[in-house]
Tab-separated table of N, CA and C in Angstrom:
chain	number	residue	atom	x	y	z
A	1	UNK	N	-15.774	15.845	-9.515
A	1	UNK	CA	-15.196	15.721	-7.766
A	1	UNK	C	-15.689	17.811	-7.121
A	2	UNK	N	-15.146	18.418	-7.167
A	2	UNK	CA	-14.769	19.954	-6.244
A	2	UNK	C	-16.404	20.030	-6.629
A	3	UNK	N	-17.177	19.412	-7.266
A	3	UNK	CA	-19.062	19.472	-6.767
A	3	UNK	C	-19.571	18.490	-5.905
A	4	UNK	N	-18.888	18.012	-5.587
A	4	UNK	CA	-19.608	17.144	-4.714
A	4	UNK	C	-19.436	17.402	-3.261
A	5	UNK	N	-18.178	18.784	-2.200
A	5	UNK	CA	-17.545	19.304	-1.326
A	5	UNK	C	-17.735	20.541	-1.869
A	6	UNK	N	-19.025	21.079	-2.704
A	6	UNK	CA	-18.548	22.325	-2.636
A	6	UNK	C	-19.287	22.935	-0.976
A	7	UNK	N	-18.481	23.734	-0.722
A	7	UNK	CA	-19.138	24.618	0.617
A	7	UNK	C	-18.013	23.952	1.872
A	8	UNK	N	-17.970	22.586	2.125
A	8	UNK	CA	-17.196	21.525	3.114
A	8	UNK	C	-15.795	22.417	3.108
A	9	UNK	N	-15.638	23.146	4.294
A	9	UNK	CA	-14.588	23.063	5.200
A	9	UNK	C	-13.736	22.143	5.219
A	10	UNK	N	-12.074	22.385	4.815
A	10	UNK	CA	-10.600	21.591	5.842
A	10	UNK	C	-11.138	20.207	4.867
A	11	UNK	N	-11.303	20.174	3.290
A	11	UNK	CA	-11.627	19.236	2.224
A	11	UNK	C	-10.364	19.590	1.324
A	12	UNK	N	-9.972	19.086	0.834
A	12	UNK	CA	-8.474	19.296	-0.293
A	12	UNK	C	-8.712	17.322	-0.847
A	13	UNK	N	-7.990	17.571	-2.306
A	13	UNK	CA	-8.327	16.615	-3.335
A	13	UNK	C	-6.995	17.255	-3.514
A	14	UNK	N	-5.451	16.090	-3.963
A	14	UNK	CA	-4.891	16.238	-5.294
A	14	UNK	C	-4.737	14.720	-6.644
A	15	UNK	N	-4.774	15.026	-7.204
A	15	UNK	CA	-4.164	13.408	-8.378
A	15	UNK	C	-3.281	13.124	-7.893
A	16	UNK	N	-2.915	12.099	-7.755
A	16	UNK	CA	-1.217	11.420	-7.555
A	16	UNK	C	-0.801	10.877	-8.721
A	17	UNK	N	-1.994	10.314	-9.584
A	17	UNK	CA	-2.127	10.083	-10.850
A	17	UNK	C	-3.107	8.640	-11.793
A	18	UNK	N	-3.444	9.569	-13.637
A	18	UNK	CA	-3.571	8.825	-14.212
A	18	UNK	C	-3.990	7.501	-15.184
A	19	UNK	N	-4.730	7.177	-15.516
A	19	UNK	CA	-3.857	5.521	-16.253
A	19	UNK	C	-5.438	5.964	-17.147
A	20	UNK	N	-5.595	5.780	-18.499
A	20	UNK	CA	-5.609	5.567	-19.336
A	20	UNK	C	-6.045	4.568	-20.005
A	21	UNK	N	-7.101	3.529	-21.069
A	21	UNK	CA	-7.290	2.788	-21.838
A	21	UNK	C	-6.638	1.905	-21.102
A	22	UNK	N	-6.695	1.386	-20.121
A	22	UNK	CA	-6.335	0.543	-18.867
A	22	UNK	C	-7.447	-0.533	-18.825
A	23	UNK	N	-7.825	-1.478	-18.559
A	23	UNK	CA	-9.423	-2.060	-19.620
A	23	UNK	C	-9.510	-2.032	-20.749
A	24	UNK	N	-9.231	-1.296	-21.070
A	24	UNK	CA	-10.581	-1.947	-22.698
A	24	UNK	C	-9.731	0.168	-22.877
A	25	UNK	N	-10.234	0.603	-24.372
A	25	UNK	CA	-10.467	1.369	-25.493
A	25	UNK	C	-11.213	2.679	-24.090
A	26	UNK	N	-11.456	4.159	-24.125
A	26	UNK	CA	-11.887	4.615	-23.446
A	26	UNK	C	-12.468	4.488	-21.786
A	27	UNK	N	-11.232	4.207	-20.926
A	27	UNK	CA	-11.330	3.986	-20.183
A	27	UNK	C	-10.208	4.087	-18.741
A	28	UNK	N	-10.388	4.627	-17.572
A	28	UNK	CA	-9.554	5.752	-17.138
A	28	UNK	C	-9.404	5.248	-15.641
A	29	UNK	N	-8.331	4.865	-14.762
A	29	UNK	CA	-8.548	5.051	-13.615
A	29	UNK	C	-7.574	6.446	-13.361
A	30	UNK	N	-7.781	6.546	-10.779
A	30	UNK	CA	-7.422	8.145	-11.151
A	30	UNK	C	-7.332	7.324	-9.902
A	31	UNK	N	-5.144	7.829	-9.248
A	31	UNK	CA	-5.276	7.367	-7.976
A	31	UNK	C	-5.495	8.538	-6.949
A	32	UNK	N	-5.678	9.523	-5.864
A	32	UNK	CA	-6.252	10.471	-5.614
A	32	UNK	C	-6.250	10.801	-3.601
A	33	UNK	N	-4.837	11.713	-3.644
A	33	UNK	CA	-5.423	12.276	-1.753
A	33	UNK	C	-6.361	12.896	-1.223
A	34	UNK	N	-7.155	12.817	-0.802
A	34	UNK	CA	-8.350	13.275	-0.031
A	34	UNK	C	-7.736	13.040	1.330
A	35	UNK	N	-8.135	15.005	1.422
A	35	UNK	CA	-7.726	15.657	2.975
A	35	UNK	C	-9.189	16.280	3.755
A	36	UNK	N	-9.189	15.483	4.508
A	36	UNK	CA	-11.409	15.843	5.121
A	36	UNK	C	-10.758	15.738	6.417
A	37	UNK	N	-10.791	16.662	7.603
A	37	UNK	CA	-10.910	17.342	8.490
A	37	UNK	C	-9.864	16.452	9.111
A	38	UNK	N	-8.301	16.581	8.698
A	38	UNK	CA	-6.790	16.943	9.879
A	38	UNK	C	-6.745	15.097	8.561
A	39	UNK	N	-7.620	14.663	8.109
A	39	UNK	CA	-7.101	12.905	7.860
A	39	UNK	C	-6.918	13.105	6.542
A	40	UNK	N	-5.820	12.020	6.739
A	40	UNK	CA	-5.573	12.269	4.714
A	40	UNK	C	-6.386	10.439	4.131
A	41	UNK	N	-6.883	10.410	3.510
A	41	UNK	CA	-6.577	8.791	3.193
A	41	UNK	C	-6.537	9.152	1.234
A	42	UNK	N	-5.937	7.760	-0.184
A	42	UNK	CA	-5.768	7.541	-0.920
A	42	UNK	C	-6.598	6.954	-1.337
A	43	UNK	N	-7.328	6.693	-2.986
A	43	UNK	CA	-8.730	6.598	-3.755
A	43	UNK	C	-8.248	6.102	-5.022
A	44	UNK	N	-9.293	5.201	-5.182
A	44	UNK	CA	-8.364	4.825	-6.650
A	44	UNK	C	-9.464	4.966	-6.613
A	45	UNK	N	-9.968	5.590	-8.498
A	45	UNK	CA	-11.069	4.996	-8.996
A	45	UNK	C	-11.222	5.053	-10.839
A	46	UNK	N	-12.542	3.980	-10.729
A	46	UNK	CA	-12.474	3.785	-12.055
A	46	UNK	C	-13.655	4.227	-13.212
A	47	UNK	N	-12.769	4.537	-14.154
A	47	UNK	CA	-14.219	5.134	-15.320
A	47	UNK	C	-13.842	4.938	-15.859
A	48	UNK	N	-15.648	5.030	-17.669
A	48	UNK	CA	-14.937	4.328	-18.162
A	48	UNK	C	-16.305	6.208	-18.568
A	49	UNK	N	-15.838	5.798	-20.456
A	49	UNK	CA	-16.892	6.926	-20.666
A	49	UNK	C	-18.028	7.019	-22.305
A	50	UNK	N	-18.690	7.348	-21.775
A	50	UNK	CA	-19.879	6.581	-22.079
A	50	UNK	C	-20.764	8.253	-22.723
A	51	UNK	N	-21.731	8.425	-24.075
A	51	UNK	CA	-21.920	8.753	-24.930
A	51	UNK	C	-20.934	10.485	-25.220
A	52	UNK	N	-19.445	10.207	-24.997
A	52	UNK	CA	-18.532	11.364	-24.780
A	52	UNK	C	-18.907	12.216	-23.073
A	53	UNK	N	-18.761	11.451	-21.965
A	53	UNK	CA	-18.929	11.291	-21.182
A	53	UNK	C	-18.285	10.998	-20.298
A	54	UNK	N	-17.346	11.180	-19.384
A	54	UNK	CA	-16.265	10.348	-18.032
A	54	UNK	C	-17.388	10.344	-16.793
A	55	UNK	N	-18.007	8.719	-17.297
A	55	UNK	CA	-18.783	8.047	-15.570
A	55	UNK	C	-18.129	7.457	-14.731
A	56	UNK	N	-17.878	7.727	-13.386
A	56	UNK	CA	-17.044	7.492	-12.209
A	56	UNK	C	-18.160	6.125	-12.150
A	57	UNK	N	-17.475	4.932	-11.947
A	57	UNK	CA	-18.013	3.514	-12.725
A	57	UNK	C	-17.419	3.079	-10.610
A	58	UNK	N	-16.543	3.056	-9.770
A	58	UNK	CA	-16.717	2.856	-8.828
A	58	UNK	C	-14.756	3.223	-8.494
A	59	UNK	N	-14.785	3.273	-6.909
A	59	UNK	CA	-14.258	3.557	-6.274
A	59	UNK	C	-13.699	3.115	-4.540
A	60	UNK	N	-12.232	2.467	-4.078
A	60	UNK	CA	-11.966	2.109	-2.917
A	60	UNK	C	-11.007	2.891	-2.389
A	61	UNK	N	-10.839	2.977	-1.093
A	61	UNK	CA	-9.892	4.364	-0.643
A	61	UNK	C	-8.537	3.430	0.618
A	62	UNK	N	-8.038	3.879	1.181
A	62	UNK	CA	-6.979	3.372	1.562
A	62	UNK	C	-6.662	4.309	2.990
A	63	UNK	N	-6.216	4.182	3.812
A	63	UNK	CA	-5.403	5.232	4.885
A	63	UNK	C	-4.068	5.085	4.468
A	64	UNK	N	-3.067	5.469	5.349
A	64	UNK	CA	-1.788	4.877	5.550
A	64	UNK	C	-1.536	3.965	7.299
A	65	UNK	N	-1.823	4.168	7.707
A	65	UNK	CA	-1.945	3.277	9.090
A	65	UNK	C	-2.846	2.355	9.218
A	66	UNK	N	-3.860	2.077	7.871
A	66	UNK	CA	-5.179	0.770	9.378
A	66	UNK	C	-4.584	-0.121	8.634
A	67	UNK	N	-5.712	-1.070	9.263
A	67	UNK	CA	-5.365	-2.642	10.181
A	67	UNK	C	-5.954	-3.180	7.694
A	68	UNK	N	-6.615	-2.402	7.762
A	68	UNK	CA	-7.043	-2.723	6.611
A	68	UNK	C	-5.512	-2.519	4.986
A	69	UNK	N	-5.094	-4.584	4.937
A	69	UNK	CA	-4.649	-4.274	4.594
A	69	UNK	C	-4.052	-3.985	2.290
A	70	UNK	N	-5.388	-4.115	1.985
A	70	UNK	CA	-5.480	-4.293	0.753
A	70	UNK	C	-7.775	-4.338	0.907
A	71	UNK	N	-7.833	-3.894	-1.056
A	71	UNK	CA	-8.861	-4.341	-1.022
A	71	UNK	C	-9.535	-4.260	-2.108
A	72	UNK	N	-10.739	-4.551	-2.149
A	72	UNK	CA	-11.073	-4.506	-4.175
A	72	UNK	C	-12.344	-4.390	-4.482
A	73	UNK	N	-12.597	-4.181	-6.646
A	73	UNK	CA	-13.923	-4.045	-5.821
A	73	UNK	C	-15.116	-4.729	-6.496
A	74	UNK	N	-15.987	-4.654	-5.993
A	74	UNK	CA	-17.157	-6.322	-6.267
A	74	UNK	C	-17.639	-6.148	-7.381
A	75	UNK	N	-16.976	-5.514	-8.373
A	75	UNK	CA	-17.886	-5.187	-10.028
A	75	UNK	C	-16.657	-5.252	-10.576
A	76	UNK	N	-16.621	-6.095	-11.621
A	76	UNK	CA	-15.672	-5.945	-13.007
A	76	UNK	C	-15.423	-4.848	-13.594
A	77	UNK	N	-14.024	-4.621	-13.584
A	77	UNK	CA	-13.141	-5.326	-13.903
A	77	UNK	C	-12.820	-4.979	-11.872
A	78	UNK	N	-12.285	-6.070	-11.930
A	78	UNK	CA	-11.663	-6.373	-9.778
A	78	UNK	C	-10.028	-5.620	-10.297
A	79	UNK	N	-9.687	-4.802	-9.176
A	79	UNK	CA	-9.252	-3.203	-8.944
A	79	UNK	C	-9.128	-3.704	-7.800
A	80	UNK	N	-7.136	-4.526	-7.212
A	80	UNK	CA	-6.415	-4.759	-6.220
A	80	UNK	C	-6.337	-3.920	-6.251
A	81	UNK	N	-6.183	-3.174	-3.875
A	81	UNK	CA	-5.151	-2.034	-4.250
A	81	UNK	C	-4.970	-1.603	-2.647
A	82	UNK	N	-4.544	-1.411	-2.574
A	82	UNK	CA	-3.854	-0.968	-0.950
A	82	UNK	C	-2.913	-0.287	-0.770
A	83	UNK	N	-2.691	0.435	0.077
A	83	UNK	CA	-1.736	1.523	0.613
A	83	UNK	C	-0.310	1.164	1.541
A	84	UNK	N	0.786	1.587	1.000
A	84	UNK	CA	2.201	0.727	2.112
A	84	UNK	C	2.833	1.934	2.110
A	85	UNK	N	3.739	1.784	3.706
A	85	UNK	CA	4.259	3.001	3.818
A	85	UNK	C	4.983	1.440	4.620
A	86	UNK	N	5.670	0.092	4.344
A	86	UNK	CA	7.231	-0.408	3.731
A	86	UNK	C	7.187	0.096	2.542
A	87	UNK	N	9.418	0.580	3.427
A	87	UNK	CA	10.017	0.226	2.409
A	87	UNK	C	10.102	-1.089	1.700
A	88	UNK	N	10.581	-2.236	2.762
A	88	UNK	CA	11.009	-3.362	1.820
A	88	UNK	C	10.207	-4.240	1.271
A	89	UNK	N	9.334	-3.756	0.957
A	89	UNK	CA	7.880	-4.597	0.737
A	89	UNK	C	8.360	-3.657	-0.944
A	90	UNK	N	8.554	-5.078	-2.491
A	90	UNK	CA	9.287	-4.390	-3.725
A	90	UNK	C	8.461	-5.218	-5.165
A	91	UNK	N	7.244	-6.133	-4.703
A	91	UNK	CA	6.521	-6.190	-5.584
A	91	UNK	C	5.596	-6.528	-4.895
A	92	UNK	N	4.159	-6.465	-5.585
A	92	UNK	CA	2.843	-7.504	-4.976
A	92	UNK	C	2.236	-7.803	-5.885
A	93	UNK	N	1.527	-9.366	-6.142
A	93	UNK	CA	0.604	-9.048	-6.795
A	93	UNK	C	-0.802	-9.869	-6.842
A	94	UNK	N	-2.025	-9.306	-6.594
A	94	UNK	CA	-2.786	-9.604	-6.940
A	94	UNK	C	-3.137	-11.252	-8.003
A	95	UNK	N	-3.795	-12.387	-7.448
A	95	UNK	CA	-3.304	-13.422	-8.206
A	95	UNK	C	-2.260	-13.898	-9.083
A	96	UNK	N	-2.160	-14.096	-10.392
A	96	UNK	CA	-0.739	-13.975	-10.718
A	96	UNK	C	-0.629	-12.037	-11.951
A	97	UNK	N	-1.214	-11.557	-11.335
A	97	UNK	CA	-1.153	-10.285	-12.015
A	97	UNK	C	-0.549	-9.289	-10.908
A	98	UNK	N	0.542	-8.512	-11.759
A	98	UNK	CA	1.647	-7.938	-10.354
A	98	UNK	C	1.726	-6.355	-10.581
A	99	UNK	N	1.759	-5.962	-9.107
A	99	UNK	CA	0.703	-4.509	-9.431
A	99	UNK	C	1.863	-3.780	-9.672
A	100	UNK	N	1.290	-2.255	-10.067
A	100	UNK	CA	1.656	-1.264	-9.804
A	100	UNK	C	1.916	-0.797	-9.119
A	101	UNK	N	2.830	0.060	-8.110
A	101	UNK	CA	3.582	0.953	-7.175
A	101	UNK	C	3.776	1.752	-7.530
A	102	UNK	N	3.629	3.284	-7.325
A	102	UNK	CA	3.237	4.337	-6.880
A	102	UNK	C	3.896	5.101	-5.495
A	103	UNK	N	4.901	6.156	-6.309
A	103	UNK	CA	5.642	6.692	-4.875
A	103	UNK	C	4.356	8.052	-4.930
A	104	UNK	N	3.748	8.063	-3.622
A	104	UNK	CA	2.849	8.995	-3.291
A	104	UNK	C	3.920	10.926	-2.771
A	105	UNK	N	4.508	10.374	-1.854
A	105	UNK	CA	5.318	11.181	-0.877
A	105	UNK	C	5.789	10.646	0.423
A	106	UNK	N	6.972	10.548	0.777
A	106	UNK	CA	8.617	10.232	2.035
A	106	UNK	C	8.281	8.662	1.516
A	107	UNK	N	7.987	7.488	2.420
A	107	UNK	CA	7.266	6.069	2.741
A	107	UNK	C	6.274	5.996	2.522
A	108	UNK	N	5.205	6.795	1.448
A	108	UNK	CA	4.258	6.573	1.548
A	108	UNK	C	3.671	6.052	-0.118
A	109	UNK	N	3.452	4.868	-0.500
A	109	UNK	CA	3.401	4.650	-1.275
A	109	UNK	C	1.884	4.025	-1.682
A	110	UNK	N	1.499	3.264	-2.656
A	110	UNK	CA	0.337	3.145	-3.179
A	110	UNK	C	-0.202	1.825	-4.449
A	111	UNK	N	-0.356	0.619	-4.087
A	111	UNK	CA	-0.609	0.142	-5.547
A	111	UNK	C	-1.726	-0.565	-5.592
A	112	UNK	N	-2.045	-0.721	-6.949
A	112	UNK	CA	-2.899	-1.258	-7.375
A	112	UNK	C	-2.673	-2.649	-8.585
A	113	UNK	N	-3.629	-3.618	-8.834
A	113	UNK	CA	-3.542	-3.996	-9.909
A	113	UNK	C	-4.914	-4.346	-10.021
A	114	UNK	N	-5.139	-5.086	-11.505
A	114	UNK	CA	-6.668	-5.245	-12.410
A	114	UNK	C	-6.212	-6.543	-12.961
A	115	UNK	N	-7.094	-7.927	-12.270
A	115	UNK	CA	-7.795	-8.473	-12.739
A	115	UNK	C	-9.095	-9.094	-12.792
A	116	UNK	N	-8.821	-10.214	-13.878
A	116	UNK	CA	-10.103	-10.479	-14.372
A	116	UNK	C	-10.584	-11.040	-13.586
A	117	UNK	N	-9.870	-12.285	-12.532
A	117	UNK	CA	-11.288	-12.475	-12.045
A	117	UNK	C	-11.447	-12.534	-10.559
A	118	UNK	N	-11.923	-12.390	-10.094
A	118	UNK	CA	-12.873	-11.665	-7.929
A	118	UNK	C	-11.903	-12.680	-7.245
A	119	UNK	N	-11.567	-12.242	-6.295
A	119	UNK	CA	-10.898	-13.082	-4.857
A	119	UNK	C	-10.051	-13.548	-4.846
A	120	UNK	N	-8.854	-13.140	-5.712
A	120	UNK	CA	-7.939	-13.525	-5.579
A	120	UNK	C	-7.075	-13.657	-4.346
A	121	UNK	N	-5.597	-14.264	-4.384
A	121	UNK	CA	-4.579	-14.046	-2.963
A	121	UNK	C	-4.161	-12.922	-3.490
A	122	UNK	N	-3.867	-11.906	-2.848
A	122	UNK	CA	-2.817	-11.470	-2.942
A	122	UNK	C	-1.404	-11.722	-2.135
A	123	UNK	N	0.563	-10.526	-2.478
A	123	UNK	CA	0.852	-11.388	-1.970
A	123	UNK	C	1.929	-10.235	-2.416
A	124	UNK	N	2.330	-10.413	-1.182
A	124	UNK	CA	3.653	-9.313	-0.844
A	124	UNK	C	4.801	-9.887	-1.225
A	125	UNK	N	6.015	-8.968	-2.144
A	125	UNK	CA	7.256	-9.410	-2.285
A	125	UNK	C	8.148	-9.103	-1.337
A	126	UNK	N	9.104	-9.159	-0.158
A	126	UNK	CA	9.937	-8.105	0.272
A	126	UNK	C	11.510	-8.184	-0.365
A	127	UNK	N	12.131	-7.381	-0.135
A	127	UNK	CA	13.331	-7.280	-1.209
A	127	UNK	C	14.196	-8.825	-0.855
A	128	UNK	N	14.377	-9.203	-0.017
A	128	UNK	CA	15.531	-9.880	0.032
A	128	UNK	C	14.754	-11.304	-0.725
A	129	UNK	N	13.571	-11.219	-1.520
A	129	UNK	CA	12.776	-12.630	-1.707
A	129	UNK	C	11.923	-12.851	-0.523
A	130	UNK	N	11.462	-12.765	0.876
A	130	UNK	CA	10.253	-13.445	1.268
A	130	UNK	C	8.801	-13.618	0.948
A	131	UNK	N	8.332	-14.115	0.392
A	131	UNK	CA	6.721	-14.158	0.325
A	131	UNK	C	5.759	-13.627	0.978
A	132	UNK	N	4.997	-13.235	1.629
A	132	UNK	CA	3.828	-13.543	2.718
A	132	UNK	C	2.221	-12.612	2.268
A	133	UNK	N	1.375	-14.486	1.857
A	133	UNK	CA	0.074	-14.441	1.407
A	133	UNK	C	-0.432	-13.217	2.531
A	134	UNK	N	-1.111	-11.601	2.070
A	134	UNK	CA	-1.603	-10.649	2.991
A	134	UNK	C	-3.299	-11.633	2.987
A	135	UNK	N	-3.695	-11.156	4.134
A	135	UNK	CA	-5.118	-11.453	4.502
A	135	UNK	C	-5.428	-9.547	3.975
A	136	UNK	N	-7.316	-9.805	3.530
A	136	UNK	CA	-7.313	-8.230	3.336
A	136	UNK	C	-7.349	-7.635	4.773
A	137	UNK	N	-7.791	-8.212	6.326
A	137	UNK	CA	-7.621	-7.810	7.242
A	137	UNK	C	-6.620	-7.985	7.690
A	138	UNK	N	-5.881	-7.505	8.608
A	138	UNK	CA	-5.076	-8.012	9.773
A	138	UNK	C	-4.684	-7.485	11.061
A	139	UNK	N	-6.400	-9.144	11.124
A	139	UNK	CA	-6.398	-9.580	13.143
A	139	UNK	C	-5.168	-9.233	14.384
A	140	UNK	N	-4.118	-9.560	13.153
A	140	UNK	CA	-3.238	-9.797	14.933
A	140	UNK	C	-3.308	-7.752	15.046
A	141	UNK	N	-3.063	-6.813	14.072
A	141	UNK	CA	-2.633	-6.065	14.262
A	141	UNK	C	-3.623	-5.657	15.014
A	142	UNK	N	-5.344	-5.828	14.548
A	142	UNK	CA	-6.923	-5.207	15.193
A	142	UNK	C	-7.124	-5.935	16.507
A	143	UNK	N	-6.123	-7.069	17.045
A	143	UNK	CA	-5.743	-7.496	18.452
A	143	UNK	C	-4.985	-6.330	19.270
A	144	UNK	N	-3.759	-5.841	18.396
A	144	UNK	CA	-2.828	-5.168	19.254
A	144	UNK	C	-2.822	-3.713	19.883
A	145	UNK	N	-3.769	-3.748	18.768
A	145	UNK	CA	-4.849	-2.010	19.336
A	145	UNK	C	-5.443	-1.566	20.734
């Protein structure tokens, strides 16, 4: 990652979480924050080990206050993810798969779920038990901006 941004000013990144052997042996995911030109984004990247080298396969990113509530990777494994800054969200599901929620800092959290199925519904469960299906883009928020 550092090599991709050599010579860039106002750029840094920090690793938030990493997990190995997530879908099969010799694969991994990394969740990292990127600071670029005073903007912070959070990403999830999927890697597979090939010939003893880690190969970066796919990545998706989010911003904390984006109208895009979640996104998914287009190739297998289908990794659904999104940024959360609402503490009332207790659980997130992509289809039947319960998401992992990571505390990032303050009220900022990030979730991801790995599903064998493409194009599943994403559901958020609030602390009181209310469930809400979340569209990939929240058009109501877009219209109010």
